[in-house]
């Protein structure tokens, strides 16, 4: 069983969501990815969401662009934590996606990340933090990741000395 489900509304969202995949792989977190459109595949989306716990998932990362209903509709259909990633759109540079995901009604939360690559990276880190509550290996991976970021920052600063 996989700990994290990565769901995107369209295969065109993969370039953004690949950043989540890359981080989860780097951290050694088990995941599975899906393409499920809230608008074109509503029955499949509901089925996936209602069965996510039984399928072993602990966290769902949902990336969507444009109207971006996917994260909210998944959150409405499961009690698992859902992390929304606004995918940058051509027409409004992802602001439409961000506002769609972040404007959830009370009682149906979606942890919303920033638009695009940084949001996808942070979604994977947040999902790992959630899973690390009960997984020492994930905790160690996160500590190593933070140390590597620190060391890279220190090293890059030395280049200006």
CSV table of N, CA and C in Angstrom, one decimal:
chain,number,residue,atom,x,y,z
A,1,UNK,N,0.8,-1.2,0.0
A,1,UNK,CA,0.0,0.0,0.0
A,1,UNK,C,0.9,1.2,0.0
A,2,UNK,N,0.4,2.3,-0.6
A,2,UNK,CA,1.1,3.5,-0.7
A,2,UNK,C,0.6,4.5,0.3
A,3,UNK,N,1.4,5.4,0.8
A,3,UNK,CA,1.0,6.4,1.8
A,3,UNK,C,0.4,7.6,1.2
A,4,UNK,N,0.9,8.1,0.1
A,4,UNK,CA,0.4,9.3,-0.5
A,4,UNK,C,-0.2,9.1,-1.9
A,5,UNK,N,-1.3,9.6,-2.1
A,5,UNK,CA,-1.9,9.6,-3.5
A,5,UNK,C,-1.7,11.0,-4.1
A,6,UNK,N,-1.2,11.0,-5.3
A,6,UNK,CA,-1.1,12.2,-6.1
A,6,UNK,C,-2.1,12.2,-7.2
A,7,UNK,N,-3.0,13.1,-7.1
A,7,UNK,CA,-4.1,13.1,-8.1
A,7,UNK,C,-4.0,14.4,-8.9
A,8,UNK,N,-4.1,14.3,-10.2
A,8,UNK,CA,-4.2,15.5,-11.0
A,8,UNK,C,-5.4,15.5,-11.9
A,9,UNK,N,-5.9,16.6,-12.3
A,9,UNK,CA,-7.1,16.7,-13.0
A,9,UNK,C,-6.9,16.4,-14.5
A,10,UNK,N,-5.7,16.5,-15.0
A,10,UNK,CA,-5.4,16.2,-16.4
A,10,UNK,C,-3.9,15.8,-16.5
A,11,UNK,N,-3.6,15.1,-17.5
A,11,UNK,CA,-2.2,14.7,-17.7
A,11,UNK,C,-1.4,16.0,-18.0
A,12,UNK,N,-2.0,17.0,-18.5
A,12,UNK,CA,-1.3,18.3,-18.7
A,12,UNK,C,-0.8,18.9,-17.4
A,13,UNK,N,-1.3,18.4,-16.3
A,13,UNK,CA,-0.8,18.9,-15.0
A,13,UNK,C,0.5,18.2,-14.5
A,14,UNK,N,0.9,17.2,-15.2
A,14,UNK,CA,2.0,16.4,-14.8
A,14,UNK,C,3.3,17.2,-14.7
A,15,UNK,N,3.6,18.1,-15.6
A,15,UNK,CA,4.9,18.9,-15.4
A,15,UNK,C,5.0,19.6,-14.1
A,16,UNK,N,3.9,20.1,-13.6
A,16,UNK,CA,3.9,20.7,-12.2
A,16,UNK,C,3.9,19.6,-11.2
A,17,UNK,N,3.1,18.6,-11.3
A,17,UNK,CA,3.0,17.6,-10.2
A,17,UNK,C,4.2,16.7,-10.2
A,18,UNK,N,5.0,16.6,-11.3
A,18,UNK,CA,6.2,15.9,-11.2
A,18,UNK,C,7.1,16.3,-10.1
A,19,UNK,N,7.0,17.6,-9.8
A,19,UNK,CA,7.8,18.1,-8.7
A,19,UNK,C,7.5,17.5,-7.3
A,20,UNK,N,6.2,17.2,-7.1
A,20,UNK,CA,5.8,16.4,-5.9
A,20,UNK,C,6.3,15.0,-6.0
A,21,UNK,N,6.2,14.4,-7.1
A,21,UNK,CA,6.7,13.0,-7.3
A,21,UNK,C,8.2,13.0,-7.0
A,22,UNK,N,9.0,13.9,-7.6
A,22,UNK,CA,10.4,14.0,-7.4
A,22,UNK,C,10.8,14.1,-5.9
A,23,UNK,N,10.1,14.9,-5.2
A,23,UNK,CA,10.4,15.1,-3.7
A,23,UNK,C,10.0,13.9,-3.0
A,24,UNK,N,8.9,13.3,-3.2
A,24,UNK,CA,8.5,12.1,-2.5
A,24,UNK,C,9.5,10.9,-2.8
A,25,UNK,N,10.0,10.8,-4.0
A,25,UNK,CA,11.0,9.8,-4.3
A,25,UNK,C,12.3,10.1,-3.6
A,26,UNK,N,12.7,11.4,-3.5
A,26,UNK,CA,13.9,11.8,-2.8
A,26,UNK,C,13.8,11.4,-1.3
A,27,UNK,N,12.6,11.6,-0.8
A,27,UNK,CA,12.4,11.4,0.7
A,27,UNK,C,12.1,9.9,1.0
A,28,UNK,N,11.9,9.1,-0.1
A,28,UNK,CA,11.6,7.7,0.1
A,28,UNK,C,10.2,7.4,0.6
A,29,UNK,N,9.3,8.3,0.2
A,29,UNK,CA,7.9,8.1,0.6
A,29,UNK,C,7.1,7.4,-0.5
A,30,UNK,N,6.3,6.4,-0.1
A,30,UNK,CA,5.6,5.6,-1.0
A,30,UNK,C,4.4,6.4,-1.6
A,31,UNK,N,4.1,6.3,-2.8
A,31,UNK,CA,3.1,7.1,-3.5
A,31,UNK,C,2.5,6.4,-4.7
A,32,UNK,N,1.4,6.8,-5.1
A,32,UNK,CA,0.8,6.4,-6.3
A,32,UNK,C,0.1,7.6,-7.0
A,33,UNK,N,0.2,7.7,-8.3
A,33,UNK,CA,-0.4,8.9,-9.0
A,33,UNK,C,-1.6,8.4,-9.9
A,34,UNK,N,-2.5,9.4,-10.0
A,34,UNK,CA,-3.7,9.2,-10.7
A,34,UNK,C,-4.1,10.4,-11.6
A,35,UNK,N,-4.7,10.2,-12.7
A,35,UNK,CA,-5.4,11.3,-13.4
A,35,UNK,C,-6.9,11.1,-13.3
A,36,UNK,N,-7.5,12.0,-12.5
A,36,UNK,CA,-9.0,11.9,-12.3
A,36,UNK,C,-9.5,13.3,-12.4
A,37,UNK,N,-10.3,13.6,-13.4
A,37,UNK,CA,-10.9,14.9,-13.6
A,37,UNK,C,-12.2,15.0,-12.8
A,38,UNK,N,-12.3,16.1,-12.0
A,38,UNK,CA,-13.5,16.4,-11.3
A,38,UNK,C,-14.7,16.6,-12.2
A,39,UNK,N,-14.4,17.2,-13.4
A,39,UNK,CA,-15.4,17.6,-14.3
A,39,UNK,C,-15.8,16.5,-15.3
A,40,UNK,N,-14.8,15.8,-15.7
A,40,UNK,CA,-15.0,14.8,-16.8
A,40,UNK,C,-15.2,13.4,-16.2
A,41,UNK,N,-14.8,13.1,-15.0
A,41,UNK,CA,-14.8,11.8,-14.4
A,41,UNK,C,-15.4,11.9,-12.9
A,42,UNK,N,-16.5,12.5,-12.8
A,42,UNK,CA,-17.0,12.7,-11.4
A,42,UNK,C,-17.3,11.4,-10.6
A,43,UNK,N,-17.8,10.4,-11.3
A,43,UNK,CA,-18.0,9.1,-10.6
A,43,UNK,C,-16.7,8.5,-10.1
A,44,UNK,N,-15.7,8.5,-11.0
A,44,UNK,CA,-14.4,7.9,-10.6
A,44,UNK,C,-13.8,8.7,-9.5
A,45,UNK,N,-13.9,10.0,-9.5
A,45,UNK,CA,-13.4,10.9,-8.4
A,45,UNK,C,-14.0,10.5,-7.1
A,46,UNK,N,-15.3,10.4,-7.1
A,46,UNK,CA,-16.0,10.1,-5.8
A,46,UNK,C,-15.6,8.7,-5.4
A,47,UNK,N,-15.6,7.7,-6.3
A,47,UNK,CA,-15.1,6.3,-5.9
A,47,UNK,C,-13.7,6.3,-5.3
A,48,UNK,N,-12.8,7.0,-6.0
A,48,UNK,CA,-11.4,7.1,-5.5
A,48,UNK,C,-11.4,7.7,-4.1
A,49,UNK,N,-12.1,8.8,-3.9
A,49,UNK,CA,-12.1,9.5,-2.6
A,49,UNK,C,-12.7,8.7,-1.5
A,50,UNK,N,-13.8,8.1,-1.8
A,50,UNK,CA,-14.5,7.3,-0.7
A,50,UNK,C,-13.7,6.1,-0.4
A,51,UNK,N,-12.9,5.6,-1.2
A,51,UNK,CA,-12.1,4.3,-1.0
A,51,UNK,C,-10.7,4.6,-0.7
A,52,UNK,N,-10.2,5.8,-0.6
A,52,UNK,CA,-8.8,6.1,-0.4
A,52,UNK,C,-8.3,5.6,0.9
A,53,UNK,N,-9.0,5.6,2.0
A,53,UNK,CA,-8.6,5.1,3.3
A,53,UNK,C,-8.4,3.5,3.2
A,54,UNK,N,-9.5,2.9,2.6
A,54,UNK,CA,-9.4,1.4,2.5
A,54,UNK,C,-8.2,1.0,1.6
A,55,UNK,N,-7.8,1.9,0.7
A,55,UNK,CA,-6.7,1.6,-0.2
A,55,UNK,C,-5.4,2.0,0.4
A,56,UNK,N,-5.4,2.4,1.7
A,56,UNK,CA,-4.1,2.5,2.4
A,56,UNK,C,-3.5,3.9,2.4
A,57,UNK,N,-4.1,4.9,1.7
A,57,UNK,CA,-3.6,6.2,1.7
A,57,UNK,C,-3.7,6.9,3.0
A,58,UNK,N,-2.8,7.8,3.3
A,58,UNK,CA,-2.8,8.6,4.5
A,58,UNK,C,-3.0,10.1,4.2
A,59,UNK,N,-2.6,10.5,3.0
A,59,UNK,CA,-2.7,11.9,2.6
A,59,UNK,C,-2.9,11.9,1.1
A,60,UNK,N,-3.7,12.9,0.6
A,60,UNK,CA,-3.9,13.1,-0.8
A,60,UNK,C,-3.4,14.4,-1.3
A,61,UNK,N,-2.5,14.5,-2.3
A,61,UNK,CA,-2.1,15.7,-2.9
A,61,UNK,C,-2.9,15.8,-4.2
A,62,UNK,N,-3.6,16.9,-4.4
A,62,UNK,CA,-4.5,17.1,-5.5
A,62,UNK,C,-4.1,18.4,-6.3
A,63,UNK,N,-3.6,18.2,-7.5
A,63,UNK,CA,-3.2,19.3,-8.3
A,63,UNK,C,-4.3,19.6,-9.4
A,64,UNK,N,-4.6,20.9,-9.6
A,64,UNK,CA,-5.6,21.2,-10.6
A,64,UNK,C,-5.4,22.6,-11.0
A,65,UNK,N,-5.7,22.9,-12.3
A,65,UNK,CA,-5.7,24.2,-12.8
A,65,UNK,C,-7.0,24.7,-13.2
A,66,UNK,N,-7.1,26.0,-13.6
A,66,UNK,CA,-8.4,26.6,-14.0
A,66,UNK,C,-9.4,26.6,-12.9
A,67,UNK,N,-10.5,26.0,-13.1
A,67,UNK,CA,-11.6,26.0,-12.1
A,67,UNK,C,-11.2,25.3,-10.9
A,68,UNK,N,-10.3,24.3,-11.0
A,68,UNK,CA,-9.6,23.7,-9.9
A,68,UNK,C,-10.5,23.1,-8.8
A,69,UNK,N,-11.5,22.4,-9.2
A,69,UNK,CA,-12.5,21.8,-8.2
A,69,UNK,C,-12.0,20.5,-7.6
A,70,UNK,N,-11.0,19.9,-8.2
A,70,UNK,CA,-10.6,18.6,-7.8
A,70,UNK,C,-10.2,18.5,-6.3
A,71,UNK,N,-9.3,19.3,-5.8
A,71,UNK,CA,-8.9,19.2,-4.4
A,71,UNK,C,-10.1,19.3,-3.4
A,72,UNK,N,-11.0,20.3,-3.7
A,72,UNK,CA,-12.1,20.5,-2.8
A,72,UNK,C,-13.2,19.4,-2.9
A,73,UNK,N,-13.4,18.8,-4.1
A,73,UNK,CA,-14.3,17.8,-4.2
A,73,UNK,C,-13.8,16.5,-3.6
A,74,UNK,N,-12.5,16.3,-3.7
A,74,UNK,CA,-11.9,15.1,-3.0
A,74,UNK,C,-12.1,15.3,-1.5
A,75,UNK,N,-11.7,16.5,-1.0
A,75,UNK,CA,-11.8,16.8,0.4
A,75,UNK,C,-13.3,16.6,0.9
A,76,UNK,N,-14.2,16.9,0.1
A,76,UNK,CA,-15.6,16.7,0.4
A,76,UNK,C,-16.0,15.3,0.5
A,77,UNK,N,-15.2,14.4,-0.1
A,77,UNK,CA,-15.6,13.0,-0.2
A,77,UNK,C,-14.7,12.0,0.7
A,78,UNK,N,-13.8,12.6,1.5
A,78,UNK,CA,-13.0,11.8,2.3
A,78,UNK,C,-12.6,12.5,3.6
A,79,UNK,N,-12.2,11.8,4.6
A,79,UNK,CA,-11.7,12.4,5.9
A,79,UNK,C,-10.2,12.5,5.9
A,80,UNK,N,-9.6,12.0,4.9
A,80,UNK,CA,-8.1,12.2,4.8
A,80,UNK,C,-7.7,13.6,4.6
A,81,UNK,N,-6.5,14.0,5.0
A,81,UNK,CA,-6.0,15.3,4.7
A,81,UNK,C,-5.8,15.5,3.2
A,82,UNK,N,-6.2,16.6,2.6
A,82,UNK,CA,-6.0,16.9,1.2
A,82,UNK,C,-5.2,18.1,1.1
A,83,UNK,N,-4.1,18.0,0.3
A,83,UNK,CA,-3.3,19.2,0.0
A,83,UNK,C,-3.5,19.6,-1.4
A,84,UNK,N,-3.9,20.8,-1.6
A,84,UNK,CA,-4.2,21.3,-3.0
A,84,UNK,C,-3.0,22.1,-3.6
A,85,UNK,N,-2.7,21.8,-4.8
A,85,UNK,CA,-1.6,22.5,-5.6
A,85,UNK,C,-2.3,23.2,-6.7
A,86,UNK,N,-2.3,24.5,-6.7
A,86,UNK,CA,-2.8,25.3,-7.9
A,86,UNK,C,-1.8,25.2,-9.0
A,87,UNK,N,-2.3,24.6,-10.1
A,87,UNK,CA,-1.4,24.5,-11.3
A,87,UNK,C,-1.6,25.8,-12.1
A,88,UNK,N,-0.4,26.3,-12.6
A,88,UNK,CA,-0.4,27.6,-13.3
A,88,UNK,C,-1.2,27.4,-14.6
A,89,UNK,N,-2.2,28.4,-14.8
A,89,UNK,CA,-3.0,28.3,-16.0
A,89,UNK,C,-2.5,29.4,-17.0
A,90,UNK,N,-2.8,29.2,-18.2
A,90,UNK,CA,-2.4,30.2,-19.2
A,90,UNK,C,-3.1,31.5,-19.1
A,91,UNK,N,-4.4,31.5,-18.8
A,91,UNK,CA,-5.1,32.7,-18.9
A,91,UNK,C,-4.9,33.7,-17.7
A,92,UNK,N,-4.8,33.1,-16.5
A,92,UNK,CA,-4.7,33.9,-15.3
A,92,UNK,C,-3.4,33.6,-14.4
A,93,UNK,N,-2.5,32.9,-15.0
A,93,UNK,CA,-1.2,32.6,-14.4
A,93,UNK,C,-1.4,31.8,-13.1
A,94,UNK,N,-2.5,31.0,-12.9
A,94,UNK,CA,-2.7,30.2,-11.7
A,94,UNK,C,-3.5,30.9,-10.6
A,95,UNK,N,-3.7,32.2,-10.8
A,95,UNK,CA,-4.5,32.9,-9.7
A,95,UNK,C,-5.9,32.3,-9.6
A,96,UNK,N,-6.5,31.9,-10.8
A,96,UNK,CA,-7.8,31.3,-10.8
A,96,UNK,C,-7.8,30.0,-10.0
A,97,UNK,N,-6.8,29.2,-10.2
A,97,UNK,CA,-6.6,27.9,-9.6
A,97,UNK,C,-6.4,28.1,-8.1
A,98,UNK,N,-5.6,29.1,-7.7
A,98,UNK,CA,-5.3,29.3,-6.3
A,98,UNK,C,-6.6,29.8,-5.6
A,99,UNK,N,-7.3,30.7,-6.1
A,99,UNK,CA,-8.5,31.2,-5.5
A,99,UNK,C,-9.6,30.1,-5.4
A,100,UNK,N,-9.7,29.3,-6.4
A,100,UNK,CA,-10.7,28.2,-6.4
A,100,UNK,C,-10.4,27.2,-5.3
A,101,UNK,N,-9.1,26.9,-5.1
A,101,UNK,CA,-8.7,25.9,-4.1
A,101,UNK,C,-8.8,26.4,-2.7
A,102,UNK,N,-8.4,27.7,-2.5
A,102,UNK,CA,-8.3,28.2,-1.2
A,102,UNK,C,-9.6,28.7,-0.6
A,103,UNK,N,-10.6,28.9,-1.5
A,103,UNK,CA,-11.9,29.4,-1.0
A,103,UNK,C,-12.9,28.3,-0.7
A,104,UNK,N,-12.5,27.4,0.2
A,104,UNK,CA,-13.3,26.2,0.6
A,104,UNK,C,-14.3,26.7,1.7
A,105,UNK,N,-15.5,26.2,1.7
A,105,UNK,CA,-16.4,26.5,2.8
A,105,UNK,C,-16.0,25.9,4.1
A,106,UNK,N,-16.4,26.5,5.2
A,106,UNK,CA,-16.1,26.0,6.5
A,106,UNK,C,-16.5,24.5,6.6
A,107,UNK,N,-15.6,23.7,7.2
A,107,UNK,CA,-16.0,22.3,7.4
A,107,UNK,C,-15.4,21.4,6.3
A,108,UNK,N,-14.9,22.0,5.2
A,108,UNK,CA,-14.3,21.2,4.1
A,108,UNK,C,-12.9,21.8,3.8
A,109,UNK,N,-11.9,21.5,4.7
A,109,UNK,CA,-10.6,22.1,4.5
A,109,UNK,C,-9.8,21.5,3.4
A,110,UNK,N,-9.0,22.3,2.7
A,110,UNK,CA,-8.0,21.9,1.8
A,110,UNK,C,-6.7,22.7,2.2
A,111,UNK,N,-5.6,22.0,2.5
A,111,UNK,CA,-4.4,22.7,2.8
A,111,UNK,C,-3.8,23.2,1.5
A,112,UNK,N,-3.9,24.5,1.2
A,112,UNK,CA,-3.5,25.0,-0.1
A,112,UNK,C,-2.1,25.5,-0.1
A,113,UNK,N,-1.4,25.0,-1.1
A,113,UNK,CA,0.0,25.4,-1.3
A,113,UNK,C,0.1,26.6,-2.3
A,114,UNK,N,1.3,27.1,-2.6
A,114,UNK,CA,1.5,28.1,-3.6
A,114,UNK,C,1.3,27.6,-5.0
A,115,UNK,N,1.2,28.5,-5.9
A,115,UNK,CA,1.0,28.2,-7.4
A,115,UNK,C,2.3,27.5,-7.9
A,116,UNK,N,2.1,26.4,-8.7
A,116,UNK,CA,3.1,25.9,-9.5
A,116,UNK,C,4.2,25.0,-8.8
A,117,UNK,N,5.4,25.1,-9.3
A,117,UNK,CA,6.5,24.2,-8.8
A,117,UNK,C,6.7,24.3,-7.3
A,118,UNK,N,6.8,25.5,-6.7
A,118,UNK,CA,7.0,25.6,-5.3
A,118,UNK,C,5.9,24.9,-4.5
A,119,UNK,N,4.7,25.1,-5.0
A,119,UNK,CA,3.5,24.5,-4.3
A,119,UNK,C,3.6,23.0,-4.4
A,120,UNK,N,4.0,22.5,-5.5
A,120,UNK,CA,4.1,21.0,-5.7
A,120,UNK,C,5.2,20.4,-4.8
A,121,UNK,N,6.3,21.1,-4.7
A,121,UNK,CA,7.4,20.7,-3.8
A,121,UNK,C,6.9,20.7,-2.4
A,122,UNK,N,6.3,21.9,-2.0
A,122,UNK,CA,5.8,22.0,-0.6
A,122,UNK,C,4.7,21.0,-0.2
A,123,UNK,N,3.9,20.7,-1.2
A,123,UNK,CA,2.8,19.7,-1.0
A,123,UNK,C,3.5,18.3,-0.6
A,124,UNK,N,4.5,17.9,-1.3
A,124,UNK,CA,5.2,16.7,-1.0
A,124,UNK,C,5.8,16.7,0.3
A,125,UNK,N,6.5,17.8,0.7
A,125,UNK,CA,7.1,17.9,2.0
A,125,UNK,C,6.0,17.9,3.1
A,126,UNK,N,4.9,18.6,2.9
A,126,UNK,CA,3.8,18.6,3.9
A,126,UNK,C,3.2,17.2,4.0
A,127,UNK,N,3.0,16.5,2.9
A,127,UNK,CA,2.5,15.1,3.0
A,127,UNK,C,3.5,14.2,3.8
A,128,UNK,N,4.7,14.4,3.5
A,128,UNK,CA,5.7,13.6,4.3
A,128,UNK,C,5.7,13.9,5.7
A,129,UNK,N,5.6,15.2,6.1
A,129,UNK,CA,5.5,15.6,7.5
A,129,UNK,C,4.3,14.9,8.2
A,130,UNK,N,3.1,14.9,7.5
A,130,UNK,CA,1.9,14.2,8.0
A,130,UNK,C,2.2,12.7,8.2
A,131,UNK,N,2.8,12.1,7.2
A,131,UNK,CA,3.0,10.7,7.3
A,131,UNK,C,4.1,10.4,8.3
A,132,UNK,N,5.1,11.3,8.6
A,132,UNK,CA,6.2,11.1,9.5
A,132,UNK,C,5.7,11.0,10.9
A,133,UNK,N,4.5,11.4,11.2
A,133,UNK,CA,4.0,11.3,12.6
A,133,UNK,C,4.1,9.9,13.1
A,134,UNK,N,3.9,8.9,12.2
A,134,UNK,CA,3.9,7.5,12.6
A,134,UNK,C,5.0,6.7,11.8
A,135,UNK,N,6.0,7.4,11.3
A,135,UNK,CA,7.0,6.7,10.5
A,135,UNK,C,8.4,7.3,10.7
A,136,UNK,N,9.2,6.6,11.4
A,136,UNK,CA,10.5,7.2,11.8
A,136,UNK,C,11.4,7.4,10.6
A,137,UNK,N,11.3,6.5,9.6
A,137,UNK,CA,12.1,6.7,8.4
A,137,UNK,C,11.8,8.0,7.7
A,138,UNK,N,10.5,8.3,7.6
A,138,UNK,CA,10.1,9.6,6.9
A,138,UNK,C,10.6,10.7,7.8
A,139,UNK,N,10.6,10.6,9.1
A,139,UNK,CA,11.2,11.7,10.0
A,139,UNK,C,12.6,11.9,9.7
A,140,UNK,N,13.4,10.8,9.6
A,140,UNK,CA,14.8,10.9,9.3
A,140,UNK,C,15.0,11.5,7.9
A,141,UNK,N,14.2,11.1,6.9
A,141,UNK,CA,14.4,11.7,5.6
A,141,UNK,C,14.2,13.2,5.6
A,142,UNK,N,13.2,13.6,6.4
A,142,UNK,CA,12.9,15.1,6.5
A,142,UNK,C,14.1,15.8,7.1
A,143,UNK,N,14.6,15.2,8.2
A,143,UNK,CA,15.8,15.8,8.9
A,143,UNK,C,17.0,15.9,7.9
A,144,UNK,N,17.2,14.9,7.2
A,144,UNK,CA,18.3,14.9,6.2
A,144,UNK,C,18.1,15.9,5.1
A,145,UNK,N,16.8,16.0,4.7
A,145,UNK,CA,16.4,17.0,3.6
A,145,UNK,C,16.7,18.4,4.1
A,146,UNK,N,16.3,18.7,5.3
A,146,UNK,CA,16.5,20.0,5.9
A,146,UNK,C,18.0,20.4,6.0
A,147,UNK,N,18.7,19.4,6.5
A,147,UNK,CA,20.2,19.6,6.6
A,147,UNK,C,20.8,19.9,5.2
A,148,UNK,N,20.4,19.1,4.2
A,148,UNK,CA,20.9,19.3,2.9
A,148,UNK,C,20.6,20.7,2.4
A,149,UNK,N,19.4,21.2,2.6
A,149,UNK,CA,19.0,22.6,2.2
A,149,UNK,C,19.9,23.6,2.9
A,150,UNK,N,20.1,23.4,4.2
A,150,UNK,CA,20.9,24.3,5.0
A,150,UNK,C,22.3,24.3,4.5
A,151,UNK,N,22.9,23.1,4.3
A,151,UNK,CA,24.3,23.0,3.8
A,151,UNK,C,24.4,23.7,2.4
A,152,UNK,N,23.5,23.4,1.5
A,152,UNK,CA,23.5,24.1,0.2
A,152,UNK,C,23.4,25.6,0.3
A,153,UNK,N,22.6,26.1,1.2
A,153,UNK,CA,22.5,27.6,1.4
A,153,UNK,C,23.8,28.1,1.9
A,154,UNK,N,24.4,27.5,2.9
A,154,UNK,CA,25.7,27.9,3.4
A,154,UNK,C,26.8,27.9,2.4
A,155,UNK,N,26.8,26.8,1.6
A,155,UNK,CA,27.8,26.7,0.5
A,155,UNK,C,27.6,27.8,-0.5
A,156,UNK,N,26.4,28.1,-0.9
A,156,UNK,CA,26.2,29.1,-1.9
A,156,UNK,C,26.6,30.5,-1.4
A,157,UNK,N,26.4,30.7,-0.2
A,157,UNK,CA,26.8,32.0,0.4
A,157,UNK,C,28.3,32.2,0.4
A,158,UNK,N,29.1,31.1,0.5
A,158,UNK,CA,30.5,31.2,0.5
A,158,UNK,C,31.1,31.6,-0.8
A,159,UNK,N,30.3,31.4,-1.9
A,159,UNK,CA,30.8,31.8,-3.2
A,159,UNK,C,30.9,33.4,-3.4
A,160,UNK,N,30.3,34.1,-2.5
A,160,UNK,CA,30.3,35.6,-2.5
A,160,UNK,C,31.4,36.2,-1.6
A,161,UNK,N,32.1,35.3,-0.9
A,161,UNK,CA,33.1,35.8,0.0
A,161,UNK,C,34.4,36.2,-0.7
